[in-house]
PDB file of C-alpha atoms and ligand atoms in Angstrom:
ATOM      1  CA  UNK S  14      92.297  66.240 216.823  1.00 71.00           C
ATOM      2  CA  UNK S  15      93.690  65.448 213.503  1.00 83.00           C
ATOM      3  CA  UNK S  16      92.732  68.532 210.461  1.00 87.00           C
ATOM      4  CA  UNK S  17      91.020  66.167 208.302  1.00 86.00           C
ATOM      5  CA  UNK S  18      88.467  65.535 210.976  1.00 89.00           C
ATOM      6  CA  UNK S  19      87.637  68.762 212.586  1.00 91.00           C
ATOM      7  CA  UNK S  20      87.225  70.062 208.862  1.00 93.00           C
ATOM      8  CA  UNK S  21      84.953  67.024 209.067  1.00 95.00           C
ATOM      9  CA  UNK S  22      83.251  68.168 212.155  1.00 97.00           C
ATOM     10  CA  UNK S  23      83.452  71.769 210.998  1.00 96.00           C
ATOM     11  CA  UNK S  24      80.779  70.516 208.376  1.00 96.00           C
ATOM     12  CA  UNK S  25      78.595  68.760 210.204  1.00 98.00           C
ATOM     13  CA  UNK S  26      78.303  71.000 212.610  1.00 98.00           C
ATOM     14  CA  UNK S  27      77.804  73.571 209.366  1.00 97.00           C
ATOM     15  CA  UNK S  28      75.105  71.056 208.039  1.00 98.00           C
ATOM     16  CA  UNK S  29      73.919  70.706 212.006  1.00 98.00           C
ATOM     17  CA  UNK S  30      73.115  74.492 211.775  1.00 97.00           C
ATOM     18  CA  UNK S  31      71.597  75.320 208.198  1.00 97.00           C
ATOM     19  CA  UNK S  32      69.436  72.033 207.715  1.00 97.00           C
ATOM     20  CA  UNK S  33      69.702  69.568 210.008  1.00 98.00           C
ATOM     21  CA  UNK S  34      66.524  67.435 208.903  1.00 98.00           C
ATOM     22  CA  UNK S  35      67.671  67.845 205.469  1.00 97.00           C
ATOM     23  CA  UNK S  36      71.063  66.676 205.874  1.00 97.00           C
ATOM     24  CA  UNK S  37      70.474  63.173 207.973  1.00 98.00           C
ATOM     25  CA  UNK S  38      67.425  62.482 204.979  1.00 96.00           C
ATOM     26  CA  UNK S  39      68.628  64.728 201.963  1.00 93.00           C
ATOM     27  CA  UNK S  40      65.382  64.261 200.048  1.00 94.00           C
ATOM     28  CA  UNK S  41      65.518  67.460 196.908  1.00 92.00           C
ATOM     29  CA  UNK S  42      62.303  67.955 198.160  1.00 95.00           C
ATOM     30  CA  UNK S  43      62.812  68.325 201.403  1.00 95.00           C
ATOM     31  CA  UNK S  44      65.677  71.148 201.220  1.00 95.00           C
ATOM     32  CA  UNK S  45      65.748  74.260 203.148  1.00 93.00           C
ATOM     33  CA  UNK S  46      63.693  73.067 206.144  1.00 94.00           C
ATOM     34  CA  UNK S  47      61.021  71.707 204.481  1.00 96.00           C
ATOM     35  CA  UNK S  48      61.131  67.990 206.364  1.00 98.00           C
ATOM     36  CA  UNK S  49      57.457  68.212 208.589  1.00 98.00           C
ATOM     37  CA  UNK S  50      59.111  66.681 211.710  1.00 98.00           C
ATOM     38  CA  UNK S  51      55.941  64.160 212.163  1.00 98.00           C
ATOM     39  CA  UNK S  52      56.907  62.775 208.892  1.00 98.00           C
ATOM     40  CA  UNK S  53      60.394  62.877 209.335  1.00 98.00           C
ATOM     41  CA  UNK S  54      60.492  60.793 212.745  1.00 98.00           C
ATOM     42  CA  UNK S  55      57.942  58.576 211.411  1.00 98.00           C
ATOM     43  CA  UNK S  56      60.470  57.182 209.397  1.00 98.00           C
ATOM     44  CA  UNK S  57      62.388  56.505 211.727  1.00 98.00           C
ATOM     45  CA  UNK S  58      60.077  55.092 213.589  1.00 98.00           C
ATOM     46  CA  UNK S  59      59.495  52.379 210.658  1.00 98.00           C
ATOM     47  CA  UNK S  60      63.252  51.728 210.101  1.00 98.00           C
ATOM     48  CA  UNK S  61      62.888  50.156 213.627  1.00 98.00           C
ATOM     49  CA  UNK S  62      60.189  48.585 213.418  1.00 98.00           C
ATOM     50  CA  UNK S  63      61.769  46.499 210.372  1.00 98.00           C
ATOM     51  CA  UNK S  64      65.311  46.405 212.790  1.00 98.00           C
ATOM     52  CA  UNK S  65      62.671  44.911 215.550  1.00 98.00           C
ATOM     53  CA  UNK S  66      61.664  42.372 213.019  1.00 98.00           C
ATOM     54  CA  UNK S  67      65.348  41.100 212.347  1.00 98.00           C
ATOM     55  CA  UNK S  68      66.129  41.058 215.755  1.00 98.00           C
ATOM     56  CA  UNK S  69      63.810  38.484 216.758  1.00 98.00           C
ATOM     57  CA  UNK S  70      64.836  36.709 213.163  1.00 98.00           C
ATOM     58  CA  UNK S  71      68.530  36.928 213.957  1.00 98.00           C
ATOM     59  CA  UNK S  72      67.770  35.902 217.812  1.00 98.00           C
ATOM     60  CA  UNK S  73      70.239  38.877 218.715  1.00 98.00           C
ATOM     61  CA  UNK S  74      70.731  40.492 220.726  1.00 98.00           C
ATOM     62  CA  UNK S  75      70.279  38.367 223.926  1.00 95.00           C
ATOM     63  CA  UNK S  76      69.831  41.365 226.511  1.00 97.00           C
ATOM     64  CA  UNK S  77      67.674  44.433 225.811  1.00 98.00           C
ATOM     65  CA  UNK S  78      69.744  46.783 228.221  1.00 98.00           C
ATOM     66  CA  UNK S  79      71.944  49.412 226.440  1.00 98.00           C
ATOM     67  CA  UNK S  80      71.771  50.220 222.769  1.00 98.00           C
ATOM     68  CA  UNK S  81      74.013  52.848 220.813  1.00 99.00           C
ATOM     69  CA  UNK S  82      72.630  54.974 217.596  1.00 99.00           C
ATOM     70  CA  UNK S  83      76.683  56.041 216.076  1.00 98.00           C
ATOM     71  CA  UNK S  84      75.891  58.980 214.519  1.00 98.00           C
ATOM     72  CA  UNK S  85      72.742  59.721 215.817  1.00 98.00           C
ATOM     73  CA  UNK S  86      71.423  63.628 213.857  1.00 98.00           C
ATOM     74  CA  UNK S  87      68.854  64.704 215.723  1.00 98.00           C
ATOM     75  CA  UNK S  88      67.685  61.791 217.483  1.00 98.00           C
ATOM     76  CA  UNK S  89      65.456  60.267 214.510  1.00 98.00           C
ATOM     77  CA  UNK S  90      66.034  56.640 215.434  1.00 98.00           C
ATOM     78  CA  UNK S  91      67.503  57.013 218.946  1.00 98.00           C
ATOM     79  CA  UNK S  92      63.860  58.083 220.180  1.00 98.00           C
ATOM     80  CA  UNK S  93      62.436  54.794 218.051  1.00 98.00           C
ATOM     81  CA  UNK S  94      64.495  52.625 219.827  1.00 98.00           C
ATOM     82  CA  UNK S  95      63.787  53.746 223.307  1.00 98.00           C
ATOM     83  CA  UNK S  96      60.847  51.263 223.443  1.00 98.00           C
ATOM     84  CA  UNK S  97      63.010  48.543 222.915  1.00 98.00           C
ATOM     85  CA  UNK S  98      65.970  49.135 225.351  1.00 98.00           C
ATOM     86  CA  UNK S  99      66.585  50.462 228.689  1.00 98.00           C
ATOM     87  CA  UNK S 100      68.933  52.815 227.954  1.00 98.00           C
ATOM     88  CA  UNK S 101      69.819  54.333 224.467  1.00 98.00           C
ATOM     89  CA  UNK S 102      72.391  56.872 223.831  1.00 98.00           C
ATOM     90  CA  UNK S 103      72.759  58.940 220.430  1.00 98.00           C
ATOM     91  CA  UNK S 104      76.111  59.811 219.763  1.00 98.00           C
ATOM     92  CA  UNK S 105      77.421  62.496 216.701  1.00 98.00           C
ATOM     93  CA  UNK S 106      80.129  64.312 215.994  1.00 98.00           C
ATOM     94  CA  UNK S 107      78.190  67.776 215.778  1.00 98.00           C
ATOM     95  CA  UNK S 108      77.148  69.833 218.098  1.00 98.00           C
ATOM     96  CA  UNK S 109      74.200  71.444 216.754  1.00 98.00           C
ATOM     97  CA  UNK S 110      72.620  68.432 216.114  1.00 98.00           C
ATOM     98  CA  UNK S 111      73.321  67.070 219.816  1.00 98.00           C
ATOM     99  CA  UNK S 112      71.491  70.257 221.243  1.00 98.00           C
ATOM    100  CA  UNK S 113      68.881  69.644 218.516  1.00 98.00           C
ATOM    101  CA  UNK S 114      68.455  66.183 219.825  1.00 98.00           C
ATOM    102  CA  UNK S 115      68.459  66.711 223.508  1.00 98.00           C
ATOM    103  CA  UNK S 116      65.601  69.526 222.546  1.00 98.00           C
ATOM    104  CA  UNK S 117      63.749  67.297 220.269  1.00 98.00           C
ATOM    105  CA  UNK S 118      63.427  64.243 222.472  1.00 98.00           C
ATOM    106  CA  UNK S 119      62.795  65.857 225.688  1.00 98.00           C
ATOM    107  CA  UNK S 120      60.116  63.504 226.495  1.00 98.00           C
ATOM    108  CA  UNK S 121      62.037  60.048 226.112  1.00 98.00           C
ATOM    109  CA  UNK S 122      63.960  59.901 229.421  1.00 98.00           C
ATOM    110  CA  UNK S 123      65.949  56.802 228.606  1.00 98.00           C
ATOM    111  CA  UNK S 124      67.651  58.250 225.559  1.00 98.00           C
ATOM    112  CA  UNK S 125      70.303  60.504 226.167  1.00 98.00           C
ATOM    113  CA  UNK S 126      72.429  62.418 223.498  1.00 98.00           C
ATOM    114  CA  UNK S 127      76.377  62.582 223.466  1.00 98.00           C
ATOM    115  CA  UNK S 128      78.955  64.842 221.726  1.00 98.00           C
ATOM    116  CA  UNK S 129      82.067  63.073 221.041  1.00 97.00           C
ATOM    117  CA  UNK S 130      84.672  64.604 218.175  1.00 96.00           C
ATOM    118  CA  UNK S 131      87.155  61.317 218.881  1.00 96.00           C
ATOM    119  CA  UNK S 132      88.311  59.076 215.473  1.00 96.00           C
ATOM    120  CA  UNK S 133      86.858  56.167 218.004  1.00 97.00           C
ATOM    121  CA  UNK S 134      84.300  55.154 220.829  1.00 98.00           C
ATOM    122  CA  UNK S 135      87.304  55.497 224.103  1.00 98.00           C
ATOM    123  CA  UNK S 136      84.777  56.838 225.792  1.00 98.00           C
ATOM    124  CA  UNK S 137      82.554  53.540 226.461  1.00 98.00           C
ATOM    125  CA  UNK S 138      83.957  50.417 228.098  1.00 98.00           C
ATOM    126  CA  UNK S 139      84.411  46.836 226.237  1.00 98.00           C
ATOM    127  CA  UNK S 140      81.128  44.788 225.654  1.00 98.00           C
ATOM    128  CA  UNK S 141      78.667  47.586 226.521  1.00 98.00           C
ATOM    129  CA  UNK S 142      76.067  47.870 224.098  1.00 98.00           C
ATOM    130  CA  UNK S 143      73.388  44.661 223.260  1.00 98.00           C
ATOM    131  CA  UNK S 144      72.761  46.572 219.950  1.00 98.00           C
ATOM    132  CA  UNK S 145      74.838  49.012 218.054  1.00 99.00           C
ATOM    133  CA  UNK S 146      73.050  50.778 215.321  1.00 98.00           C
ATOM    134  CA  UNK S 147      74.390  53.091 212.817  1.00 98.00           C
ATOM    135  CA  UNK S 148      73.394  53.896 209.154  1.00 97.00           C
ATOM    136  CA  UNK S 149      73.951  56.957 206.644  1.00 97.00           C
ATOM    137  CA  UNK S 150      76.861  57.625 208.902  1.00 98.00           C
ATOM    138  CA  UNK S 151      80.655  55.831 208.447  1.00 98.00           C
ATOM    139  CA  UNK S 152      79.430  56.516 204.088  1.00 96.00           C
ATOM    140  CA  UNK S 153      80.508  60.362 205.308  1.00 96.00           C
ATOM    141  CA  UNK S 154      83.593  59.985 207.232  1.00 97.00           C
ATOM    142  CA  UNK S 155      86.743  61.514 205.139  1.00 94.00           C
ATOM    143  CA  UNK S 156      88.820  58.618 204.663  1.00 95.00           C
ATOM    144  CA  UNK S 157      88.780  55.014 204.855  1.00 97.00           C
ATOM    145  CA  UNK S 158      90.828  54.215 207.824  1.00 97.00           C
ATOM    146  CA  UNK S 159      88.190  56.693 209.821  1.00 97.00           C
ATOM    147  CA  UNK S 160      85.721  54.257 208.328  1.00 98.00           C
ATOM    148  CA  UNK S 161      88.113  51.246 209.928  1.00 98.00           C
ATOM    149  CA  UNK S 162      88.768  52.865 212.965  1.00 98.00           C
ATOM    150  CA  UNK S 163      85.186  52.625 214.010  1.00 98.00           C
ATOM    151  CA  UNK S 164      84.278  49.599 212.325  1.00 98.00           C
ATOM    152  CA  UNK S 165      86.982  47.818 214.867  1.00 98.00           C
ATOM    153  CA  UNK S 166      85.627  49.731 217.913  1.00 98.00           C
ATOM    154  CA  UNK S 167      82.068  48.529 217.403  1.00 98.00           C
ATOM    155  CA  UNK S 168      83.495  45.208 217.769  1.00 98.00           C
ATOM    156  CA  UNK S 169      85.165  46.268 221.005  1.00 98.00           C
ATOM    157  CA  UNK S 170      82.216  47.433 222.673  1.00 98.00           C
ATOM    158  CA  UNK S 171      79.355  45.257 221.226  1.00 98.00           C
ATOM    159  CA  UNK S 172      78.253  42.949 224.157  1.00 98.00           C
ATOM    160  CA  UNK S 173      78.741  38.896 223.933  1.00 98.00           C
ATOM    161  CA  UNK S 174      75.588  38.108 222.390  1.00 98.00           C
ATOM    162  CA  UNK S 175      74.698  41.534 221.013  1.00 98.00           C
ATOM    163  CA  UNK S 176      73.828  42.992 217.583  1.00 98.00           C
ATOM    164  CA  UNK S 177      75.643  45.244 215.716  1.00 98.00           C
ATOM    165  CA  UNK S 178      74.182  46.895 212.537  1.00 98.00           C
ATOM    166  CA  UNK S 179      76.247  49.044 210.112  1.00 98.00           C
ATOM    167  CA  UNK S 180      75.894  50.217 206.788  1.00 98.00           C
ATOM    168  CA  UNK S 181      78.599  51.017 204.343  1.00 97.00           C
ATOM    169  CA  UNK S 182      79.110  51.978 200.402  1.00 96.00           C
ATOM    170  CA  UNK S 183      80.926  48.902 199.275  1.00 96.00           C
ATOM    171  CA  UNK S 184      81.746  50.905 195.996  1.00 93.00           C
ATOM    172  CA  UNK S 185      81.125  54.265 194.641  1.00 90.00           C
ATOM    173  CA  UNK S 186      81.353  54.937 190.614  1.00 87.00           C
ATOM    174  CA  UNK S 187      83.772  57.825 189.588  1.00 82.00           C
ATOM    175  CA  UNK S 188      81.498  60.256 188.584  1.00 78.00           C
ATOM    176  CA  UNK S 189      79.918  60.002 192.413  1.00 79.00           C
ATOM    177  CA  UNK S 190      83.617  60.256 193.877  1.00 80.00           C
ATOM    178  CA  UNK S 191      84.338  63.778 192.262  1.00 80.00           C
ATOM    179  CA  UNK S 192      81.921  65.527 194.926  1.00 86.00           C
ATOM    180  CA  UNK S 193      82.546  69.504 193.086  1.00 86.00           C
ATOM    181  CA  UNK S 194      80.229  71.237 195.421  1.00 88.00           C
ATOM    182  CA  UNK S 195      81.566  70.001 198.480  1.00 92.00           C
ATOM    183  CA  UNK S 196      85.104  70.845 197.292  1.00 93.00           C
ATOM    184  CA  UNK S 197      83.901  74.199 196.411  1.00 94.00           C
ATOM    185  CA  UNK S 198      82.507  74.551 199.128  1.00 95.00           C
ATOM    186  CA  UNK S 199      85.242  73.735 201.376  1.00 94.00           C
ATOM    187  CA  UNK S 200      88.024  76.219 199.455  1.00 95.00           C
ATOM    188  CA  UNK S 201      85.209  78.871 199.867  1.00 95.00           C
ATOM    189  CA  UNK S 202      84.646  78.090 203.236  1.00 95.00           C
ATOM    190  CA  UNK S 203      88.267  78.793 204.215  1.00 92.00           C
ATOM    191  CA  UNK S 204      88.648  81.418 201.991  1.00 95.00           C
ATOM    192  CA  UNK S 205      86.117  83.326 204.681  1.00 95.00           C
ATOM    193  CA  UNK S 206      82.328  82.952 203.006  1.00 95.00           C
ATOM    194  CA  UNK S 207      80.035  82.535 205.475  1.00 95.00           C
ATOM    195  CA  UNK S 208      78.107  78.721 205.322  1.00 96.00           C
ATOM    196  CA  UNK S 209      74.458  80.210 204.964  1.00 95.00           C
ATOM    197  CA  UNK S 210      75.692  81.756 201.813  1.00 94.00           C
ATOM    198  CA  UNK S 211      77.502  79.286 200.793  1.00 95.00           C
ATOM    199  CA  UNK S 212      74.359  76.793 200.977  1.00 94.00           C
ATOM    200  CA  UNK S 213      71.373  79.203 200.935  1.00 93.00           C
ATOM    201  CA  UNK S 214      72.666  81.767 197.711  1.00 93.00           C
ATOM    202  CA  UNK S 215      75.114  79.167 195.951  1.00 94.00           C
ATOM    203  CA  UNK S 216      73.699  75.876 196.789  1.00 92.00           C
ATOM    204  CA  UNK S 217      76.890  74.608 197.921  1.00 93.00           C
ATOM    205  CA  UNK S 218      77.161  71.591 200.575  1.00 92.00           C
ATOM    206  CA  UNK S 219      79.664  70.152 202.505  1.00 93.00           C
ATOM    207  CA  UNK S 220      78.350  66.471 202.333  1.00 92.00           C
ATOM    208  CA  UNK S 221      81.328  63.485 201.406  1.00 91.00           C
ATOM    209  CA  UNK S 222      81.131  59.836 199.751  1.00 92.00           C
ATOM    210  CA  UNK S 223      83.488  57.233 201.226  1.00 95.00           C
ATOM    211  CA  UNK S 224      83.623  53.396 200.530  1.00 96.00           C
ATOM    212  CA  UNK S 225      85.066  50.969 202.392  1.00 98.00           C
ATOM    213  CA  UNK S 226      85.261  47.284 199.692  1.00 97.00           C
ATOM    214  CA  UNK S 227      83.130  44.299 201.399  1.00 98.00           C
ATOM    215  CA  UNK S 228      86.483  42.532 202.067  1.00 98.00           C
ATOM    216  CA  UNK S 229      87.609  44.607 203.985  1.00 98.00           C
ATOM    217  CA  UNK S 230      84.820  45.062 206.168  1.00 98.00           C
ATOM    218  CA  UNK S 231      85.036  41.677 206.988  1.00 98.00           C
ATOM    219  CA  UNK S 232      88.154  41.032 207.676  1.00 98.00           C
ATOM    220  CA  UNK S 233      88.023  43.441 209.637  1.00 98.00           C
ATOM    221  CA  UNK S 234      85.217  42.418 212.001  1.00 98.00           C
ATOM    222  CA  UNK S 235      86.495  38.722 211.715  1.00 98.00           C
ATOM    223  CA  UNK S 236      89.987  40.010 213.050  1.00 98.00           C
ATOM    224  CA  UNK S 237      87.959  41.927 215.621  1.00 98.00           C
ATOM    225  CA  UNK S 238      86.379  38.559 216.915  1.00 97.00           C
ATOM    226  CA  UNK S 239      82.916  39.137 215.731  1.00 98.00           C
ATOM    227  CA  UNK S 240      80.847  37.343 213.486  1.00 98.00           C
ATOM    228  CA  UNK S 241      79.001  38.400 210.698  1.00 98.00           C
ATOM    229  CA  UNK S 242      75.560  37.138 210.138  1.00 98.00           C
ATOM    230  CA  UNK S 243      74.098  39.112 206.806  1.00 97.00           C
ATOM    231  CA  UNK S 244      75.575  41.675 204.808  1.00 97.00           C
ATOM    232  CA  UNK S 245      72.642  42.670 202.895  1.00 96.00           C
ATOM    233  CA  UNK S 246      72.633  44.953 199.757  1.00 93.00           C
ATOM    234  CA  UNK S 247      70.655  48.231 200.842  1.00 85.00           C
ATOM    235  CA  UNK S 248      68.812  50.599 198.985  1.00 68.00           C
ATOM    236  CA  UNK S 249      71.327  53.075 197.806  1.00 66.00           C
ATOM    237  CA  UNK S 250      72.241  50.344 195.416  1.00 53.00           C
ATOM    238  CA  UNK S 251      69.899  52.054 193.207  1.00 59.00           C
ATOM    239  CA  UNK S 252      71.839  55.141 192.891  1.00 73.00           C
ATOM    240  CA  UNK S 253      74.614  52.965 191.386  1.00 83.00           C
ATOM    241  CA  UNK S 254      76.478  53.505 194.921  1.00 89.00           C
ATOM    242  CA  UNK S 255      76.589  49.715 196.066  1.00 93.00           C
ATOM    243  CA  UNK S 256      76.100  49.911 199.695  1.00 95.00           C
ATOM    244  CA  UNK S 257      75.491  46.633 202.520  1.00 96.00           C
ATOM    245  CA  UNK S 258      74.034  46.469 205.690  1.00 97.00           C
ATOM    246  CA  UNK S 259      75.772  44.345 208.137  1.00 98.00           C
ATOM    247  CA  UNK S 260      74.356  42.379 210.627  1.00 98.00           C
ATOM    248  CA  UNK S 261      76.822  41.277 213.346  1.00 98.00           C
ATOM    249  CA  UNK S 262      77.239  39.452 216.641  1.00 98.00           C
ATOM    250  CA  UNK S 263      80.049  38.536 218.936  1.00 97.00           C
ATOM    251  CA  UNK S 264      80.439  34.561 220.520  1.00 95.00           C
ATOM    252  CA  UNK S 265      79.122  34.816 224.248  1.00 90.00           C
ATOM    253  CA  UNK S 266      81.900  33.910 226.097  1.00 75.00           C
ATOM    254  CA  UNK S 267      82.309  30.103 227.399  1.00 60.00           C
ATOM    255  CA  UNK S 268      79.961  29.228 229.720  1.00 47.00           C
ATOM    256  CA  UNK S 269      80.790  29.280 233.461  1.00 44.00           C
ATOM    257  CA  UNK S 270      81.007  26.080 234.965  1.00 46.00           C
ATOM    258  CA  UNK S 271      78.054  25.239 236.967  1.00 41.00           C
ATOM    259  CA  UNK S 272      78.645  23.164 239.899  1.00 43.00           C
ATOM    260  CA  UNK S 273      77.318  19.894 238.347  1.00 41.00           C
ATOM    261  CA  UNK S 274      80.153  20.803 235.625  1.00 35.00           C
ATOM    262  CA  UNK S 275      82.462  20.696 238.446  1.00 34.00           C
ATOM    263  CA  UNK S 276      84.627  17.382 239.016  1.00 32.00           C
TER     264      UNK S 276
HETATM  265  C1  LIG M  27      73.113  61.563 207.352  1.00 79.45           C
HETATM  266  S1  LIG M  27      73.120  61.843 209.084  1.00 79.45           S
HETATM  267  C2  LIG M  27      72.287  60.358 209.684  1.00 79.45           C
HETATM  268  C3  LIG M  27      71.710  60.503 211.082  1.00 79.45           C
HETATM  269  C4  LIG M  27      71.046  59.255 211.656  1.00 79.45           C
HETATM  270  N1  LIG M  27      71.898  58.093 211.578  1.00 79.45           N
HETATM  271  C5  LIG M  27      69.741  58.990 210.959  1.00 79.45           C
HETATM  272  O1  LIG M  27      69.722  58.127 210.046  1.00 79.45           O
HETATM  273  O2  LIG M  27      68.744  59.611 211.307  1.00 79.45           O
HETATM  274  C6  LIG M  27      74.810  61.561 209.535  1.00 79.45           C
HETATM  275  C7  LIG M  27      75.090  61.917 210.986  1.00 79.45           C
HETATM  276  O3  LIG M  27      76.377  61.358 211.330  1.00 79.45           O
HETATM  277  C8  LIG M  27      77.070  62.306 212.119  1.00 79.45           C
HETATM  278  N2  LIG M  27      78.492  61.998 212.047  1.00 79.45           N
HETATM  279  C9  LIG M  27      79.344  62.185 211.027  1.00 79.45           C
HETATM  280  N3  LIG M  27      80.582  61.790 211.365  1.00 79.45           N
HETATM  281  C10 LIG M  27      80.512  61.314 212.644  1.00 79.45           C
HETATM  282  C11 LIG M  27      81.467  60.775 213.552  1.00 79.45           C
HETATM  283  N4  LIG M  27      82.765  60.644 213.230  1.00 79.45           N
HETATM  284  N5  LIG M  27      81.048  60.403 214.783  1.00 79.45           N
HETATM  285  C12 LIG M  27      79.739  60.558 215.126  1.00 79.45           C
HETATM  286  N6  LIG M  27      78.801  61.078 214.309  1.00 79.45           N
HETATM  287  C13 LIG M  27      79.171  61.452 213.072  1.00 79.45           C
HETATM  288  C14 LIG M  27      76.674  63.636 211.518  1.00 79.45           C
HETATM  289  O4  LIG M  27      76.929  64.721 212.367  1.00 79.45           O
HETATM  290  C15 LIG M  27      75.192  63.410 211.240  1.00 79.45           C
HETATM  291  O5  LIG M  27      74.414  63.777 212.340  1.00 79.45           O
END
């Protein structure tokens, strides 16, 4: 694995550890374990409901089968979507929250929860998912062609006829980009201090920005051979970090010919 992401997964699984509500929804509020865990998977539960309602809008995706949660915490939406798919798998980069998951949604059999530390999705074969779902996650990744890297492999293995939904900064101001305490807390990290001090005594976090321009993004997907439908401006744009929500499919195939197509 390349340094600049297992520091990367080094602080997500630090985050996984010290506050793992508090880091997928990082209300002030909320710090220091203070999410109630009704509350906090409620939400999730109505962030699908409102996905549910652009499906149908959208008509994607065609099957209800297999659907992917990139980045998936502790479960939060993975366990809202069960309802709607066969099969839905949460997949992070941290292990804490993966064992947090699996003991958190216990009781939703067709969800399972998967560790992978790899810069892409290898590990699932072409078209597989009908929906691919994954928000307040590629805005942390360290760089922008980590950001890319995925962005393309969603494409890969989004079904014919599936849904993919990602959201992404667009821009971030300056002032945003200069992130102190996570660089303090990174040269104090590998200088030896321990991360509950670090984030319990100094109120240090190891939580990045990165934006990836709208152009890109679609040129991307576009050279990828999907097709975006929306990109919608999302709610962060209120903390002057302009963000979008894309909605994407991919063309279904041509259609077989049926033996009245035949000459
Ligand atoms: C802010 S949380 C959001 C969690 C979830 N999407 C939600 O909204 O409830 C970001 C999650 O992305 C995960 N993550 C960060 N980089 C990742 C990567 N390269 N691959 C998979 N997961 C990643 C983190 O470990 C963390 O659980």
């Amino acid at each position: 694995m390349n340094p600049a992401l297992r520091r990367h997964q080094r602080d997500w699984e630090d985050l996984g550890d010290l506050d793992p509500c508090w880091a997928i929804l990082a209300y002030p509020e909320r710090r220091f374990g203070r999410w109630d865990l009704d509350d906090f998977f409620r939400s999730g539960e109505q962030e699908i409901v409102r996905l549910a309602m652009d499906m149908q809008r959208l008509g994607h995706p065609a099957r209800r089968a297999r659907a992917l949660d990139f980045g998936c915490g502790v479960g939060r939406l993975t366990r809202a979507l069960a309802p709607h798919f066969r099969h839905c798998y949460g997949v992070d980069v941290s292990a804490p929250m993966i064992a947090t998951a699996r003991k958190l949604n216990a009781a939703f059999p067709n969800c399972e929860f998967v560790l992978n530390g790899q810069p892409d999705l290898r590990m699932f074969p072409d078209g597989h998912f009908d929906l691919i779902y994954s928000v307040l996650v590629l805005q942390h990744l360290p760089t922008r062609a980590a950001i890319a890297a995925y962005v393309v492999d969603f494409a890969r293995i989004l079904a014919p006829g599936g849904l993919l939904v990602c959201q992404i900064p667009s821009h971030i101001p300056l002032r945003r980009r200069l992130q102190l305490r996570r660089r303090l807390y990174g040269i104090l990290r590998s200088l030896g201090i321990g991360p509950h001090v670090l984030y319990q005594r100094l109120g240090l976090f190891p939580m990045r920005m990165t934006s990836l321009p709208e152009q890109d993004v679609r040129a991307l997907l576009t050279d990828a051979g999907a097709r975006i439908l929306e990109a919608r401006a999302d709610a962060m744009a209120s903390t002057a970090i302009e963000s979008r929500t894309y909605y994407v499919t991919k063309p279904e195939g041509p259609a077989r010919p049926t033996p009245s197509d035949a000459v």
